[in-house]
PDB file of C-alpha atoms in Angstrom:
ATOM      1  CA  MET A1466       2.443 -24.293  77.243  1.00  0.00           C
ATOM      2  CA  GLY A1467       2.388 -22.647  80.627  1.00  0.00           C
ATOM      3  CA  GLY A1468       2.876 -19.012  81.405  1.00  0.00           C
ATOM      4  CA  ILE A1469       3.964 -17.110  84.520  1.00  0.00           C
ATOM      5  CA  LEU A1470       3.528 -13.688  85.928  1.00  0.00           C
ATOM      6  CA  LEU A1471       6.184 -12.826  88.526  1.00  0.00           C
ATOM      7  CA  LEU A1472       5.716  -9.763  90.687  1.00  0.00           C
ATOM      8  CA  GLU A1473       8.501  -7.743  92.300  1.00  0.00           C
ATOM      9  CA  ASP A1474       7.363  -8.687  95.838  1.00  0.00           C
ATOM     10  CA  GLY A1475       7.961 -12.358  95.001  1.00  0.00           C
ATOM     11  CA  ARG A1476       4.309 -13.368  94.431  1.00  0.00           C
ATOM     12  CA  SER A1477       3.763 -15.368  91.230  1.00  0.00           C
ATOM     13  CA  PHE A1478       0.694 -16.438  89.234  1.00  0.00           C
ATOM     14  CA  VAL A1479       0.727 -19.251  86.694  1.00  0.00           C
ATOM     15  CA  GLY A1480      -1.654 -20.144  83.874  1.00  0.00           C
ATOM     16  CA  ASP A1481      -1.844 -21.217  80.269  1.00  0.00           C
ATOM     17  CA  ALA A1482      -0.022 -19.204  77.654  1.00  0.00           C
ATOM     18  CA  PHE A1483      -1.642 -17.533  74.641  1.00  0.00           C
ATOM     19  CA  GLY A1484      -0.598 -14.776  72.307  1.00  0.00           C
ATOM     20  CA  ALA A1485       3.078 -14.473  71.470  1.00  0.00           C
ATOM     21  CA  SER A1486       5.739 -16.765  72.940  1.00  0.00           C
ATOM     22  CA  THR A1487       8.001 -14.237  74.605  1.00  0.00           C
ATOM     23  CA  THR A1488       9.012 -12.536  77.869  1.00  0.00           C
ATOM     24  CA  ARG A1489       8.153  -8.889  78.682  1.00  0.00           C
ATOM     25  CA  VAL A1490       8.589  -6.634  81.700  1.00  0.00           C
ATOM     26  CA  GLY A1491       6.342  -3.811  82.834  1.00  0.00           C
ATOM     27  CA  GLU A1492       4.055  -2.523  85.541  1.00  0.00           C
ATOM     28  CA  ALA A1493       1.306  -4.812  86.798  1.00  0.00           C
ATOM     29  CA  VAL A1494      -2.040  -3.062  86.668  1.00  0.00           C
ATOM     30  CA  PHE A1495      -5.719  -4.017  86.436  1.00  0.00           C
ATOM     31  CA  ASN A1496      -8.730  -2.791  84.455  1.00  0.00           C
ATOM     32  CA  THR A1497     -12.280  -3.164  85.735  1.00  0.00           C
ATOM     33  CA  ALA A1498     -14.128  -2.697  82.436  1.00  0.00           C
ATOM     34  CA  MET A1499     -16.452  -5.522  81.302  1.00  0.00           C
ATOM     35  CA  SER A1500     -15.641  -4.952  77.635  1.00  0.00           C
ATOM     36  CA  GLY A1501     -13.357  -2.958  75.347  1.00  0.00           C
ATOM     37  CA  TYR A1502     -10.301  -5.133  75.691  1.00  0.00           C
ATOM     38  CA  GLN A1503      -9.047  -4.257  72.175  1.00  0.00           C
ATOM     39  CA  GLU A1504      -9.266  -0.567  73.001  1.00  0.00           C
ATOM     40  CA  VAL A1505      -7.350  -1.190  76.191  1.00  0.00           C
ATOM     41  CA  LEU A1506      -4.586  -3.109  74.457  1.00  0.00           C
ATOM     42  CA  THR A1507      -4.096  -0.451  71.766  1.00  0.00           C
ATOM     43  CA  ASP A1508      -4.300   2.621  74.032  1.00  0.00           C
ATOM     44  CA  PRO A1509      -0.833   4.197  74.210  1.00  0.00           C
ATOM     45  CA  SER A1510      -1.505   4.997  77.867  1.00  0.00           C
ATOM     46  CA  TYR A1511      -0.813   1.321  78.598  1.00  0.00           C
ATOM     47  CA  ALA A1512       2.776   1.390  77.244  1.00  0.00           C
ATOM     48  CA  GLU A1513       4.978  -0.888  79.314  1.00  0.00           C
ATOM     49  CA  GLN A1514       2.075  -2.136  81.477  1.00  0.00           C
ATOM     50  CA  VAL A1515       0.912  -5.685  81.954  1.00  0.00           C
ATOM     51  CA  VAL A1516      -2.889  -5.466  82.163  1.00  0.00           C
ATOM     52  CA  THR A1517      -5.142  -7.811  84.127  1.00  0.00           C
ATOM     53  CA  MET A1518      -8.829  -7.694  83.195  1.00  0.00           C
ATOM     54  CA  THR A1519     -11.283  -8.238  86.063  1.00  0.00           C
ATOM     55  CA  ALA A1520     -13.991  -9.480  83.659  1.00  0.00           C
ATOM     56  CA  PRO A1521     -14.053 -13.284  83.832  1.00  0.00           C
ATOM     57  CA  HIS A1522     -14.472 -13.925  80.075  1.00  0.00           C
ATOM     58  CA  VAL A1523     -12.274 -11.979  77.631  1.00  0.00           C
ATOM     59  CA  GLY A1524     -12.143 -12.361  73.863  1.00  0.00           C
ATOM     60  CA  ASN A1525     -15.860 -13.078  73.396  1.00  0.00           C
ATOM     61  CA  THR A1526     -16.276 -10.605  70.579  1.00  0.00           C
ATOM     62  CA  GLY A1527     -12.942 -11.165  68.860  1.00  0.00           C
ATOM     63  CA  VAL A1528     -11.145  -8.230  67.275  1.00  0.00           C
ATOM     64  CA  ASN A1529     -11.851  -5.917  64.370  1.00  0.00           C
ATOM     65  CA  PRO A1530     -10.147  -3.086  62.420  1.00  0.00           C
ATOM     66  CA  GLU A1531     -12.469  -0.369  63.640  1.00  0.00           C
ATOM     67  CA  ASP A1532     -11.970  -0.456  67.419  1.00  0.00           C
ATOM     68  CA  PRO A1533      -8.156  -0.074  67.894  1.00  0.00           C
ATOM     69  CA  GLU A1534      -7.104   3.257  69.485  1.00  0.00           C
ATOM     70  CA  SER A1535      -3.771   3.220  67.630  1.00  0.00           C
ATOM     71  CA  GLU A1536      -1.810   1.276  65.021  1.00  0.00           C
ATOM     72  CA  ARG A1537      -0.370  -1.260  67.455  1.00  0.00           C
ATOM     73  CA  VAL A1538      -0.749  -3.002  70.822  1.00  0.00           C
ATOM     74  CA  TRP A1539       0.986  -0.946  73.457  1.00  0.00           C
ATOM     75  CA  ALA A1540       0.344  -3.124  76.521  1.00  0.00           C
ATOM     76  CA  ALA A1541       3.379  -5.230  77.481  1.00  0.00           C
ATOM     77  CA  GLY A1542       1.298  -8.257  78.458  1.00  0.00           C
ATOM     78  CA  PHE A1543      -2.255  -9.405  79.085  1.00  0.00           C
ATOM     79  CA  VAL A1544      -3.673 -11.525  81.955  1.00  0.00           C
ATOM     80  CA  VAL A1545      -7.205 -12.950  81.959  1.00  0.00           C
ATOM     81  CA  ARG A1546      -9.280 -15.475  83.833  1.00  0.00           C
ATOM     82  CA  ARG A1547     -10.580 -17.239  80.720  1.00  0.00           C
ATOM     83  CA  LEU A1548      -9.823 -16.606  77.061  1.00  0.00           C
ATOM     84  CA  THR A1549     -12.637 -17.159  74.548  1.00  0.00           C
ATOM     85  CA  ARG A1550     -11.054 -18.847  71.540  1.00  0.00           C
ATOM     86  CA  GLY A1551     -14.327 -18.974  69.530  1.00  0.00           C
ATOM     87  CA  PRO A1552     -15.478 -15.335  69.376  1.00  0.00           C
ATOM     88  CA  SER A1553     -19.030 -14.468  68.305  1.00  0.00           C
ATOM     89  CA  SER A1554     -19.687 -11.034  66.779  1.00  0.00           C
ATOM     90  CA  TRP A1555     -20.774  -9.789  63.384  1.00  0.00           C
ATOM     91  CA  ARG A1556     -17.977  -7.259  63.556  1.00  0.00           C
ATOM     92  CA  SER A1557     -15.221  -9.767  64.384  1.00  0.00           C
ATOM     93  CA  THR A1558     -12.462 -10.426  61.852  1.00  0.00           C
ATOM     94  CA  GLY A1559     -10.273 -12.541  64.092  1.00  0.00           C
ATOM     95  CA  GLY A1560      -9.547 -13.831  67.543  1.00  0.00           C
ATOM     96  CA  LEU A1561      -7.655 -12.276  70.458  1.00  0.00           C
ATOM     97  CA  HIS A1562      -4.979 -15.009  70.592  1.00  0.00           C
ATOM     98  CA  GLN A1563      -3.868 -14.481  67.012  1.00  0.00           C
ATOM     99  CA  TYR A1564      -4.078 -10.686  67.430  1.00  0.00           C
ATOM    100  CA  LEU A1565      -1.550 -10.822  70.260  1.00  0.00           C
ATOM    101  CA  VAL A1566       0.672 -13.160  68.249  1.00  0.00           C
ATOM    102  CA  GLN A1567       0.701 -10.646  65.378  1.00  0.00           C
ATOM    103  CA  HIS A1568       1.719  -7.862  67.713  1.00  0.00           C
ATOM    104  CA  GLY A1569       4.325  -9.883  69.685  1.00  0.00           C
ATOM    105  CA  VAL A1570       2.507  -9.573  73.027  1.00  0.00           C
ATOM    106  CA  PRO A1571       2.329 -12.453  75.572  1.00  0.00           C
ATOM    107  CA  GLY A1572      -0.890 -13.413  77.343  1.00  0.00           C
ATOM    108  CA  ILE A1573      -1.772 -15.773  80.242  1.00  0.00           C
ATOM    109  CA  GLN A1574      -5.197 -17.282  80.902  1.00  0.00           C
ATOM    110  CA  GLY A1575      -6.468 -19.473  83.670  1.00  0.00           C
ATOM    111  CA  VAL A1576      -5.073 -17.121  86.274  1.00  0.00           C
ATOM    112  CA  ASP A1577      -6.982 -16.463  89.523  1.00  0.00           C
ATOM    113  CA  THR A1578      -7.508 -12.808  88.539  1.00  0.00           C
ATOM    114  CA  ARG A1579      -9.594 -12.091  91.663  1.00  0.00           C
ATOM    115  CA  ALA A1580      -6.645 -12.994  93.856  1.00  0.00           C
ATOM    116  CA  LEU A1581      -4.234 -11.048  91.609  1.00  0.00           C
ATOM    117  CA  VAL A1582      -6.388  -7.902  91.595  1.00  0.00           C
ATOM    118  CA  ARG A1583      -6.891  -8.026  95.345  1.00  0.00           C
ATOM    119  CA  HIS A1584      -3.110  -8.348  95.738  1.00  0.00           C
ATOM    120  CA  LEU A1585      -2.442  -5.312  93.530  1.00  0.00           C
ATOM    121  CA  ARG A1586      -5.224  -3.390  95.283  1.00  0.00           C
ATOM    122  CA  ASP A1587      -3.646  -4.050  98.672  1.00  0.00           C
ATOM    123  CA  ARG A1588       0.015  -3.770  97.698  1.00  0.00           C
ATOM    124  CA  GLY A1589      -0.247  -1.327  94.783  1.00  0.00           C
ATOM    125  CA  ALA A1590       0.801  -1.518  91.179  1.00  0.00           C
ATOM    126  CA  MET A1591       4.316  -2.949  90.966  1.00  0.00           C
ATOM    127  CA  ARG A1592       6.978  -4.132  88.580  1.00  0.00           C
ATOM    128  CA  CYS A1593       6.439  -7.489  87.000  1.00  0.00           C
ATOM    129  CA  VAL A1594       7.617  -9.835  84.269  1.00  0.00           C
ATOM    130  CA  VAL A1595       5.301 -11.997  82.187  1.00  0.00           C
ATOM    131  CA  SER A1596       6.756 -14.977  80.378  1.00  0.00           C
ATOM    132  CA  THR A1597       5.253 -17.545  77.992  1.00  0.00           C
ATOM    133  CA  ASP A1598       8.468 -18.960  76.413  1.00  0.00           C
ATOM    134  CA  GLY A1599       9.942 -20.966  79.265  1.00  0.00           C
ATOM    135  CA  THR A1600      12.572 -18.429  80.329  1.00  0.00           C
ATOM    136  CA  PRO A1601      14.266 -19.633  83.532  1.00  0.00           C
ATOM    137  CA  THR A1602      13.120 -18.047  86.749  1.00  0.00           C
ATOM    138  CA  GLU A1603      16.570 -16.636  87.500  1.00  0.00           C
ATOM    139  CA  GLU A1604      16.514 -14.732  84.233  1.00  0.00           C
ATOM    140  CA  LEU A1605      13.003 -13.496  84.875  1.00  0.00           C
ATOM    141  CA  GLN A1606      14.143 -12.160  88.236  1.00  0.00           C
ATOM    142  CA  ARG A1607      17.091 -10.416  86.674  1.00  0.00           C
ATOM    143  CA  ARG A1608      14.929  -8.708  84.056  1.00  0.00           C
ATOM    144  CA  LEU A1609      12.383  -7.649  86.669  1.00  0.00           C
ATOM    145  CA  GLU A1610      15.063  -6.141  88.920  1.00  0.00           C
ATOM    146  CA  THR A1611      16.598  -4.098  86.055  1.00  0.00           C
ATOM    147  CA  TRP A1612      13.312  -2.593  84.746  1.00  0.00           C
ATOM    148  CA  PRO A1613      13.235   1.080  85.866  1.00  0.00           C
ATOM    149  CA  GLY A1614       9.564   1.401  86.708  1.00  0.00           C
ATOM    150  CA  MET A1615       7.110   4.237  85.911  1.00  0.00           C
ATOM    151  CA  VAL A1616       8.268   7.113  88.138  1.00  0.00           C
ATOM    152  CA  GLY A1617      10.456   9.531  86.221  1.00  0.00           C
ATOM    153  CA  ARG A1618       9.720   7.861  82.880  1.00  0.00           C
ATOM    154  CA  ALA A1619       8.979  10.114  79.921  1.00  0.00           C
ATOM    155  CA  LEU A1620       7.048   7.407  78.086  1.00  0.00           C
ATOM    156  CA  ALA A1621       4.779   9.961  76.357  1.00  0.00           C
ATOM    157  CA  ALA A1622       7.785  11.192  74.432  1.00  0.00           C
ATOM    158  CA  GLU A1623       8.195   7.657  73.060  1.00  0.00           C
ATOM    159  CA  VAL A1624       4.606   7.276  71.863  1.00  0.00           C
ATOM    160  CA  THR A1625       3.889  10.787  70.432  1.00  0.00           C
ATOM    161  CA  CYS A1626       3.523  11.199  66.703  1.00  0.00           C
ATOM    162  CA  GLU A1627       6.693  11.888  64.709  1.00  0.00           C
ATOM    163  CA  ALA A1628       5.410  14.931  62.738  1.00  0.00           C
ATOM    164  CA  PRO A1629       2.316  17.189  62.672  1.00  0.00           C
ATOM    165  CA  TYR A1630      -0.663  16.042  60.639  1.00  0.00           C
ATOM    166  CA  VAL A1631      -4.233  17.172  60.006  1.00  0.00           C
ATOM    167  CA  PHE A1632      -6.838  14.682  61.177  1.00  0.00           C
ATOM    168  CA  ALA A1633      -9.989  16.567  60.186  1.00  0.00           C
ATOM    169  CA  ASP A1634     -10.455  19.658  57.981  1.00  0.00           C
ATOM    170  CA  PRO A1635     -14.132  20.401  57.452  1.00  0.00           C
ATOM    171  CA  PRO A1636     -15.077  23.236  55.111  1.00  0.00           C
ATOM    172  CA  GLN A1637     -16.730  25.253  57.885  1.00  0.00           C
ATOM    173  CA  PRO A1638     -15.328  24.094  61.244  1.00  0.00           C
ATOM    174  CA  VAL A1639     -17.170  24.981  64.434  1.00  0.00           C
ATOM    175  CA  ALA A1640     -13.786  25.301  66.128  1.00  0.00           C
ATOM    176  CA  ARG A1641     -10.099  24.785  65.343  1.00  0.00           C
ATOM    177  CA  PHE A1642      -8.076  22.609  67.636  1.00  0.00           C
ATOM    178  CA  ALA A1643      -4.345  21.931  67.886  1.00  0.00           C
ATOM    179  CA  VAL A1644      -3.860  18.610  69.630  1.00  0.00           C
ATOM    180  CA  LEU A1645      -0.611  18.054  71.599  1.00  0.00           C
ATOM    181  CA  ASP A1646      -0.119  14.328  71.295  1.00  0.00           C
ATOM    182  CA  GLY A1647       1.113  12.603  74.482  1.00  0.00           C
ATOM    183  CA  GLY A1648      -0.249   9.244  73.264  1.00  0.00           C
ATOM    184  CA  THR A1649      -3.716  10.164  72.013  1.00  0.00           C
ATOM    185  CA  LYS A1650      -6.516   7.643  71.477  1.00  0.00           C
ATOM    186  CA  ARG A1651      -8.155   7.720  68.075  1.00  0.00           C
ATOM    187  CA  ASN A1652     -11.543   8.189  69.677  1.00  0.00           C
ATOM    188  CA  ILE A1653     -10.586  11.620  71.037  1.00  0.00           C
ATOM    189  CA  LEU A1654      -9.692  12.798  67.557  1.00  0.00           C
ATOM    190  CA  ARG A1655     -12.752  11.090  66.104  1.00  0.00           C
ATOM    191  CA  LEU A1656     -15.129  12.808  68.544  1.00  0.00           C
ATOM    192  CA  LEU A1657     -13.683  16.217  67.764  1.00  0.00           C
ATOM    193  CA  ALA A1658     -14.062  15.568  64.060  1.00  0.00           C
ATOM    194  CA  GLU A1659     -17.656  14.316  64.447  1.00  0.00           C
ATOM    195  CA  ALA A1660     -18.421  17.590  66.316  1.00  0.00           C
ATOM    196  CA  GLY A1661     -17.346  19.496  63.219  1.00  0.00           C
ATOM    197  CA  CYS A1662     -13.966  20.640  64.446  1.00  0.00           C
ATOM    198  CA  TYR A1663     -10.728  21.209  62.550  1.00  0.00           C
ATOM    199  CA  VAL A1664      -8.152  18.932  64.171  1.00  0.00           C
ATOM    200  CA  ARG A1665      -4.394  19.229  63.780  1.00  0.00           C
ATOM    201  CA  VAL A1666      -2.125  16.879  65.773  1.00  0.00           C
ATOM    202  CA  HIS A1667       1.332  17.856  66.952  1.00  0.00           C
ATOM    203  CA  PRO A1668       4.248  15.933  68.570  1.00  0.00           C
ATOM    204  CA  LEU A1669       5.176  16.787  72.135  1.00  0.00           C
ATOM    205  CA  THR A1670       8.318  18.460  70.909  1.00  0.00           C
ATOM    206  CA  ASP A1671       6.604  21.047  68.683  1.00  0.00           C
ATOM    207  CA  PRO A1672       7.126  24.698  69.808  1.00  0.00           C
ATOM    208  CA  PRO A1673       4.268  26.889  71.109  1.00  0.00           C
ATOM    209  CA  GLU A1674       4.239  28.950  67.934  1.00  0.00           C
ATOM    210  CA  ALA A1675       3.415  25.867  65.842  1.00  0.00           C
ATOM    211  CA  LEU A1676       0.611  24.852  68.189  1.00  0.00           C
ATOM    212  CA  ALA A1677      -0.940  28.341  68.293  1.00  0.00           C
ATOM    213  CA  LYS A1678      -0.970  28.888  64.543  1.00  0.00           C
ATOM    214  CA  ASP A1679      -4.534  29.394  63.150  1.00  0.00           C
ATOM    215  CA  VAL A1680      -6.399  27.553  66.000  1.00  0.00           C
ATOM    216  CA  ASP A1681      -8.974  28.514  68.624  1.00  0.00           C
ATOM    217  CA  ALA A1682      -7.729  26.189  71.358  1.00  0.00           C
ATOM    218  CA  VAL A1683      -5.143  23.603  72.301  1.00  0.00           C
ATOM    219  CA  LEU A1684      -6.075  20.090  73.590  1.00  0.00           C
ATOM    220  CA  VAL A1685      -3.413  18.130  75.518  1.00  0.00           C
ATOM    221  CA  THR A1686      -4.142  14.367  75.243  1.00  0.00           C
ATOM    222  CA  ASN A1687      -3.819  11.287  77.364  1.00  0.00           C
ATOM    223  CA  GLY A1688      -0.601   9.306  77.462  1.00  0.00           C
ATOM    224  CA  PRO A1689       1.665   7.000  79.512  1.00  0.00           C
ATOM    225  CA  GLY A1690       4.357   7.548  82.094  1.00  0.00           C
ATOM    226  CA  ASP A1691       5.135  10.274  84.597  1.00  0.00           C
ATOM    227  CA  PRO A1692       3.946  13.779  83.738  1.00  0.00           C
ATOM    228  CA  ALA A1693       6.698  15.312  85.843  1.00  0.00           C
ATOM    229  CA  ALA A1694       9.238  13.779  83.465  1.00  0.00           C
ATOM    230  CA  LEU A1695       8.052  16.017  80.592  1.00  0.00           C
ATOM    231  CA  PRO A1696       9.475  19.501  81.434  1.00  0.00           C
ATOM    232  CA  GLY A1697       9.663  20.393  77.763  1.00  0.00           C
ATOM    233  CA  ALA A1698       5.923  19.976  77.296  1.00  0.00           C
ATOM    234  CA  VAL A1699       5.328  22.007  80.485  1.00  0.00           C
ATOM    235  CA  THR A1700       7.458  24.837  79.132  1.00  0.00           C
ATOM    236  CA  THR A1701       5.560  24.801  75.845  1.00  0.00           C
ATOM    237  CA  LEU A1702       2.216  25.022  77.632  1.00  0.00           C
ATOM    238  CA  GLN A1703       3.470  27.807  79.885  1.00  0.00           C
ATOM    239  CA  ALA A1704       4.150  29.876  76.802  1.00  0.00           C
ATOM    240  CA  LEU A1705       0.515  29.424  75.739  1.00  0.00           C
ATOM    241  CA  VAL A1706      -1.180  30.276  79.048  1.00  0.00           C
ATOM    242  CA  GLY A1707      -3.362  33.377  78.607  1.00  0.00           C
ATOM    243  CA  LYS A1708      -3.098  33.264  74.838  1.00  0.00           C
ATOM    244  CA  LEU A1709      -5.394  30.323  74.010  1.00  0.00           C
ATOM    245  CA  PRO A1710      -7.837  28.117  75.882  1.00  0.00           C
ATOM    246  CA  LEU A1711      -6.014  25.022  77.078  1.00  0.00           C
ATOM    247  CA  VAL A1712      -7.838  21.705  77.624  1.00  0.00           C
ATOM    248  CA  GLY A1713      -6.330  18.558  79.060  1.00  0.00           C
ATOM    249  CA  ILE A1714      -7.416  14.890  79.305  1.00  0.00           C
ATOM    250  CA  CYS A1715      -5.685  12.429  81.656  1.00  0.00           C
ATOM    251  CA  LEU A1716      -1.941  13.069  81.204  1.00  0.00           C
ATOM    252  CA  GLY A1717      -2.922  16.340  79.542  1.00  0.00           C
ATOM    253  CA  CYS A1718      -4.795  17.471  82.705  1.00  0.00           C
ATOM    254  CA  GLN A1719      -1.707  16.633  84.793  1.00  0.00           C
ATOM    255  CA  LEU A1720       0.593  18.585  82.436  1.00  0.00           C
ATOM    256  CA  LEU A1721      -1.700  21.636  82.679  1.00  0.00           C
ATOM    257  CA  ALA A1722      -1.573  21.335  86.494  1.00  0.00           C
ATOM    258  CA  LEU A1723       2.223  21.314  86.355  1.00  0.00           C
ATOM    259  CA  THR A1724       2.093  24.294  84.030  1.00  0.00           C
ATOM    260  CA  ILE A1725       0.374  26.458  86.653  1.00  0.00           C
ATOM    261  CA  GLY A1726       2.615  25.305  89.523  1.00  0.00           C
ATOM    262  CA  ALA A1727       0.824  22.281  90.959  1.00  0.00           C
ATOM    263  CA  LYS A1728       2.492  18.941  91.624  1.00  0.00           C
ATOM    264  CA  THR A1729       1.646  15.419  90.581  1.00  0.00           C
ATOM    265  CA  TYR A1730       2.162  12.085  92.331  1.00  0.00           C
ATOM    266  CA  LYS A1731       1.814   8.371  91.602  1.00  0.00           C
ATOM    267  CA  LEU A1732      -1.399   6.673  92.691  1.00  0.00           C
ATOM    268  CA  LYS A1733      -1.214   3.394  94.639  1.00  0.00           C
ATOM    269  CA  PHE A1734      -2.863   1.327  91.919  1.00  0.00           C
ATOM    270  CA  GLY A1735      -4.439   3.926  89.625  1.00  0.00           C
ATOM    271  CA  HIS A1736      -7.891   4.232  88.132  1.00  0.00           C
ATOM    272  CA  ARG A1737      -8.421   2.036  85.066  1.00  0.00           C
ATOM    273  CA  GLY A1738     -11.854   1.041  83.810  1.00  0.00           C
ATOM    274  CA  ALA A1739     -15.073   2.187  82.230  1.00  0.00           C
ATOM    275  CA  ASN A1740     -17.005   2.205  85.559  1.00  0.00           C
ATOM    276  CA  GLN A1741     -15.293   4.881  87.701  1.00  0.00           C
ATOM    277  CA  PRO A1742     -17.907   6.924  89.678  1.00  0.00           C
ATOM    278  CA  VAL A1743     -17.337  10.697  89.952  1.00  0.00           C
ATOM    279  CA  ARG A1744     -19.542  13.105  91.919  1.00  0.00           C
ATOM    280  CA  ASP A1745     -20.232  16.561  90.527  1.00  0.00           C
ATOM    281  CA  GLU A1746     -19.845  18.762  93.623  1.00  0.00           C
ATOM    282  CA  ARG A1747     -22.058  21.491  92.088  1.00  0.00           C
ATOM    283  CA  THR A1748     -25.057  19.302  91.365  1.00  0.00           C
ATOM    284  CA  GLY A1749     -24.479  16.314  93.679  1.00  0.00           C
ATOM    285  CA  ARG A1750     -25.030  13.946  90.733  1.00  0.00           C
ATOM    286  CA  VAL A1751     -22.785  10.944  90.323  1.00  0.00           C
ATOM    287  CA  GLU A1752     -21.644   9.999  86.861  1.00  0.00           C
ATOM    288  CA  ILE A1753     -19.932   6.818  85.669  1.00  0.00           C
ATOM    289  CA  THR A1754     -16.746   7.666  83.782  1.00  0.00           C
ATOM    290  CA  SER A1755     -14.033   5.920  81.846  1.00  0.00           C
ATOM    291  CA  GLN A1756     -10.582   6.495  83.294  1.00  0.00           C
ATOM    292  CA  ASN A1757      -7.067   5.250  82.759  1.00  0.00           C
ATOM    293  CA  HIS A1758      -4.351   6.946  84.785  1.00  0.00           C
ATOM    294  CA  GLY A1759      -1.683   5.972  87.317  1.00  0.00           C
ATOM    295  CA  PHE A1760      -0.725   9.539  88.320  1.00  0.00           C
ATOM    296  CA  ALA A1761      -2.828  12.343  89.757  1.00  0.00           C
ATOM    297  CA  VAL A1762      -2.654  16.044  90.716  1.00  0.00           C
ATOM    298  CA  ASP A1763      -1.760  16.799  94.378  1.00  0.00           C
ATOM    299  CA  ARG A1764      -4.719  18.664  95.803  1.00  0.00           C
ATOM    300  CA  ASP A1765      -2.394  20.656  98.088  1.00  0.00           C
TER     301      ASP A1765
END
């Protein structure tokens, strides 16, 4: 069966459907990583986003239970040039097609992803609808027009954990962290635990007193949506300034910037991929980093 990706500016891309037979709306974005598609799909930062991979072959290594960054697929849809239906990896326990079926997420393959990515690069990330169930074009257009977009959306409040929990509790921790969960990836928690840290995770709604209890520092995690739409989290962090070290990753960095009076804005098409170069202004060295964000801190 065929599938279609319809963009808000009227451009459309067609291909062959895979994954779930359904229709979803979201923001059309692209990721330039050559691997790690399962981590991308399960990263809460991709909530309500339709992700296009620039790598030409996707699904080569299948899926497995160790690599997901959360319990579910958060991406609204998945667009690839070519889906590999016969994965080859000693770690694989299944294929990408069935994985998306299980999680109710539509995918399209056979799309000219180079043309699509160039379009998004030139025009910017935009609203879109992806359909693999034959929904009429008029209905797709209606759904696209009624989707609110990303600006002003407090999506992190929708993906945060429901209650505090302890992720790691070593007998002699090298440091004790409270983690404010805006949509954290498992790997962040895993790395802290492997470093010998005590790790306690809190919902975005927890008060500053709960975060500060018996810890050495607070880490604010990655997450989806607009940081400026989370005034409650900013107020919580303001109450902790000067009392504990505060560290932020992605959305967390943006929330810390808002905490001290800076402003954030939406990037044209964002930075998403495992090959983003960053120059250290102190040393002049360039490092290749993994990034996934659609908002940034205003340097002014």
